[in-house]
Amino acid sequence: MDIKIGFADSPRELVIPTGASQDDVVDQITGALKSDDGILQLEDEKGRKFLVNAERIAYVEVGTTAQRSVGFAGA
């Protein structure tokens, strides 16, 4: 699943591939937005940690955890 974060006053996005569940990621994001320090900490599939200043976040897109089917079997 990919997490896409857009920042205020910046045309670039941060895309983080993660193995965490969608509910866990949403809980982390909402917790960071409500916290006093305002730091969002996420970890990608390779174990790298990302620290993001929650004040600068314009939007967050959380992908789906469902696997997409490949091929023409369901067509």
Tab-separated table of N, CA and C in Angstrom:
chain	number	residue	atom	x	y	z
A	1	MET	N	0.846	-1.164	0.000
A	1	MET	CA	0.000	0.000	0.000
A	1	MET	C	0.897	1.234	0.000
A	2	ASP	N	0.505	2.242	-0.740
A	2	ASP	CA	1.248	3.495	-0.792
A	2	ASP	C	0.529	4.575	0.003
A	3	ILE	N	1.339	5.404	0.668
A	3	ILE	CA	0.845	6.591	1.354
A	3	ILE	C	1.401	7.776	0.587
A	4	LYS	N	0.535	8.657	0.136
A	4	LYS	CA	0.953	9.834	-0.628
A	4	LYS	C	0.643	11.074	0.206
A	5	ILE	N	1.694	11.868	0.487
A	5	ILE	CA	1.545	13.064	1.315
A	5	ILE	C	1.866	14.288	0.474
A	6	GLY	N	0.925	15.228	0.425
A	6	GLY	CA	1.138	16.500	-0.252
A	6	GLY	C	1.410	17.577	0.782
A	7	PHE	N	2.290	18.510	0.431
A	7	PHE	CA	2.700	19.548	1.374
A	7	PHE	C	2.226	20.916	0.928
A	8	ALA	N	1.945	21.768	1.904
A	8	ALA	CA	1.541	23.146	1.628
A	8	ALA	C	2.702	23.878	0.967
A	9	ASP	N	2.400	24.688	-0.033
A	9	ASP	CA	3.382	25.505	-0.743
A	9	ASP	C	4.466	24.686	-1.428
A	10	SER	N	4.160	23.461	-1.835
A	10	SER	CA	5.130	22.625	-2.540
A	10	SER	C	4.404	21.783	-3.583
A	11	PRO	N	4.917	21.751	-4.813
A	11	PRO	CA	4.272	20.943	-5.847
A	11	PRO	C	4.629	19.454	-5.754
A	12	ARG	N	5.573	19.094	-4.913
A	12	ARG	CA	6.026	17.711	-4.816
A	12	ARG	C	5.237	16.940	-3.774
A	13	GLU	N	5.211	15.624	-3.959
A	13	GLU	CA	4.546	14.722	-3.025
A	13	GLU	C	5.576	13.742	-2.472
A	14	LEU	N	5.307	13.225	-1.310
A	14	LEU	CA	6.114	12.171	-0.715
A	14	LEU	C	5.291	10.893	-0.789
A	15	VAL	N	5.832	9.863	-1.450
A	15	VAL	CA	5.138	8.582	-1.576
A	15	VAL	C	5.922	7.551	-0.771
A	16	ILE	N	5.243	6.908	0.171
A	16	ILE	CA	5.875	5.933	1.052
A	16	ILE	C	5.161	4.592	0.891
A	17	PRO	N	5.850	3.578	0.360
A	17	PRO	CA	5.251	2.242	0.311
A	17	PRO	C	5.366	1.584	1.683
A	18	THR	N	4.274	1.067	2.193
A	18	THR	CA	4.287	0.477	3.533
A	18	THR	C	3.493	-0.818	3.557
A	19	GLY	N	3.853	-1.673	4.483
A	19	GLY	CA	3.129	-2.922	4.671
A	19	GLY	C	2.103	-2.836	5.784
A	20	ALA	N	1.995	-1.666	6.418
A	20	ALA	CA	1.040	-1.474	7.517
A	20	ALA	C	-0.391	-1.466	6.981
A	21	SER	N	-1.325	-1.753	7.859
A	21	SER	CA	-2.728	-1.752	7.441
A	21	SER	C	-3.233	-0.320	7.283
A	22	GLN	N	-4.284	-0.174	6.506
A	22	GLN	CA	-4.864	1.141	6.247
A	22	GLN	C	-5.351	1.792	7.541
A	23	ASP	N	-5.974	1.023	8.415
A	23	ASP	CA	-6.476	1.564	9.684
A	23	ASP	C	-5.339	2.052	10.576
A	24	ASP	N	-4.235	1.295	10.623
A	24	ASP	CA	-3.086	1.707	11.437
A	24	ASP	C	-2.495	3.012	10.936
A	25	VAL	N	-2.387	3.148	9.625
A	25	VAL	CA	-1.813	4.361	9.039
A	25	VAL	C	-2.717	5.561	9.314
A	26	VAL	N	-4.011	5.397	9.147
A	26	VAL	CA	-4.952	6.490	9.408
A	26	VAL	C	-4.883	6.903	10.881
A	27	ASP	N	-4.768	5.935	11.783
A	27	ASP	CA	-4.643	6.253	13.211
A	27	ASP	C	-3.363	7.029	13.496
A	28	GLN	N	-2.257	6.638	12.860
A	28	GLN	CA	-0.991	7.353	13.043
A	28	GLN	C	-1.096	8.791	12.555
A	29	ILE	N	-1.722	8.977	11.408
A	29	ILE	CA	-1.834	10.316	10.820
A	29	ILE	C	-2.717	11.210	11.682
A	30	THR	N	-3.873	10.715	12.070
A	30	THR	CA	-4.766	11.542	12.884
A	30	THR	C	-4.159	11.834	14.254
A	31	GLY	N	-3.425	10.880	14.805
A	31	GLY	CA	-2.749	11.110	16.077
A	31	GLY	C	-1.690	12.194	15.972
A	32	ALA	N	-0.938	12.195	14.880
A	32	ALA	CA	0.100	13.214	14.682
A	32	ALA	C	-0.513	14.591	14.480
A	33	LEU	N	-1.630	14.654	13.779
A	33	LEU	CA	-2.275	15.945	13.552
A	33	LEU	C	-2.848	16.523	14.844
A	34	LYS	N	-3.229	15.666	15.785
A	34	LYS	CA	-3.796	16.116	17.056
A	34	LYS	C	-2.740	16.362	18.132
A	35	SER	N	-1.544	15.793	17.972
A	35	SER	CA	-0.538	15.851	19.040
A	35	SER	C	0.098	17.232	19.163
A	36	ASP	N	0.703	17.469	20.316
A	36	ASP	CA	1.337	18.759	20.584
A	36	ASP	C	2.605	18.962	19.763
A	37	ASP	N	3.412	17.890	19.588
A	37	ASP	CA	4.655	18.054	18.827
A	37	ASP	C	4.416	18.088	17.324
A	38	GLY	N	3.315	17.498	16.855
A	38	GLY	CA	2.938	17.575	15.449
A	38	GLY	C	3.895	16.897	14.497
A	39	ILE	N	4.486	15.780	14.925
A	39	ILE	CA	5.410	15.043	14.067
A	39	ILE	C	4.766	13.714	13.686
A	40	LEU	N	4.663	13.474	12.390
A	40	LEU	CA	4.152	12.210	11.867
A	40	LEU	C	5.347	11.319	11.564
A	41	GLN	N	5.371	10.130	12.155
A	41	GLN	CA	6.458	9.187	11.916
A	41	GLN	C	5.892	7.961	11.219
A	42	LEU	N	6.412	7.672	10.025
A	42	LEU	CA	5.984	6.514	9.248
A	42	LEU	C	7.203	5.674	8.884
A	43	GLU	N	6.979	4.380	8.684
A	43	GLU	CA	8.062	3.481	8.291
A	43	GLU	C	7.672	2.791	6.996
A	44	ASP	N	8.626	2.724	6.049
A	44	ASP	CA	8.331	2.081	4.772
A	44	ASP	C	8.641	0.587	4.842
A	45	GLU	N	8.465	-0.093	3.708
A	45	GLU	CA	8.649	-1.538	3.639
A	45	GLU	C	10.089	-1.964	3.891
A	46	LYS	N	11.047	-1.071	3.667
A	46	LYS	CA	12.463	-1.392	3.851
A	46	LYS	C	12.970	-1.020	5.238
A	47	GLY	N	12.087	-0.508	6.101
A	47	GLY	CA	12.470	-0.155	7.454
A	47	GLY	C	12.951	1.276	7.620
A	48	ARG	N	12.925	2.069	6.544
A	48	ARG	CA	13.325	3.474	6.655
A	48	ARG	C	12.219	4.239	7.361
A	49	LYS	N	12.615	5.197	8.207
A	49	LYS	CA	11.646	6.012	8.941
A	49	LYS	C	11.568	7.400	8.321
A	50	PHE	N	10.352	7.920	8.244
A	50	PHE	CA	10.091	9.249	7.705
A	50	PHE	C	9.437	10.075	8.802
A	51	LEU	N	10.011	11.234	9.093
A	51	LEU	CA	9.446	12.161	10.071
A	51	LEU	C	8.951	13.380	9.315
A	52	VAL	N	7.682	13.689	9.474
A	52	VAL	CA	7.055	14.764	8.715
A	52	VAL	C	6.425	15.756	9.686
A	53	ASN	N	6.663	17.035	9.447
A	53	ASN	CA	6.041	18.092	10.242
A	53	ASN	C	4.565	18.168	9.849
A	54	ALA	N	3.683	17.842	10.777
A	54	ALA	CA	2.247	17.770	10.478
A	54	ALA	C	1.659	19.122	10.085
A	55	GLU	N	2.277	20.223	10.513
A	55	GLU	CA	1.771	21.555	10.154
A	55	GLU	C	1.872	21.818	8.657
A	56	ARG	N	2.801	21.165	7.974
A	56	ARG	CA	3.038	21.407	6.556
A	56	ARG	C	2.226	20.473	5.656
A	57	ILE	N	1.499	19.529	6.238
A	57	ILE	CA	0.735	18.565	5.447
A	57	ILE	C	-0.519	19.228	4.893
A	58	ALA	N	-0.676	19.159	3.564
A	58	ALA	CA	-1.874	19.688	2.916
A	58	ALA	C	-2.923	18.582	2.749
A	59	TYR	N	-2.475	17.375	2.388
A	59	TYR	CA	-3.388	16.242	2.234
A	59	TYR	C	-2.613	14.939	2.355
A	60	VAL	N	-3.334	13.863	2.642
A	60	VAL	CA	-2.758	12.523	2.706
A	60	VAL	C	-3.696	11.583	1.965
A	61	GLU	N	-3.130	10.809	1.053
A	61	GLU	CA	-3.894	9.781	0.336
A	61	GLU	C	-3.376	8.424	0.793
A	62	VAL	N	-4.262	7.627	1.370
A	62	VAL	CA	-3.891	6.305	1.855
A	62	VAL	C	-4.480	5.288	0.895
A	63	GLY	N	-3.612	4.482	0.299
A	63	GLY	CA	-4.050	3.492	-0.677
A	63	GLY	C	-4.810	2.350	-0.027
A	64	THR	N	-5.327	1.492	-0.851
A	64	THR	CA	-6.085	0.344	-0.381
A	64	THR	C	-5.145	-0.808	-0.065
A	65	THR	N	-5.526	-1.645	0.894
A	65	THR	CA	-4.704	-2.790	1.259
A	65	THR	C	-5.044	-4.020	0.428
A	66	ALA	N	-6.104	-3.966	-0.358
A	66	ALA	CA	-6.508	-5.107	-1.179
A	66	ALA	C	-5.550	-5.275	-2.347
A	67	GLN	N	-5.217	-6.515	-2.640
A	67	GLN	CA	-4.348	-6.810	-3.769
A	67	GLN	C	-5.157	-6.760	-5.059
A	68	ARG	N	-4.557	-6.159	-6.076
A	68	ARG	CA	-5.223	-6.107	-7.374
A	68	ARG	C	-4.956	-7.396	-8.134
A	69	SER	N	-5.957	-7.866	-8.858
A	69	SER	CA	-5.763	-9.075	-9.646
A	69	SER	C	-4.994	-8.747	-10.915
A	70	VAL	N	-4.239	-9.716	-11.369
A	70	VAL	CA	-3.415	-9.532	-12.558
A	70	VAL	C	-3.912	-10.491	-13.627
A	71	GLY	N	-3.993	-10.009	-14.861
A	71	GLY	CA	-4.385	-10.875	-15.958
A	71	GLY	C	-5.833	-10.674	-16.366
A	72	PHE	N	-6.302	-11.608	-17.162
A	72	PHE	CA	-7.631	-11.486	-17.741
A	72	PHE	C	-8.614	-12.502	-17.165
A	73	ALA	N	-8.280	-13.146	-16.068
A	73	ALA	CA	-9.133	-14.197	-15.513
A	73	ALA	C	-10.493	-13.666	-15.073
A	74	GLY	N	-10.530	-12.451	-14.553
A	74	GLY	CA	-11.796	-11.907	-14.072
A	74	GLY	C	-12.527	-11.076	-15.103
A	75	ALA	N	-11.966	-10.934	-16.296
A	75	ALA	CA	-12.566	-10.066	-17.311
A	75	ALA	C	-13.728	-10.712	-17.999
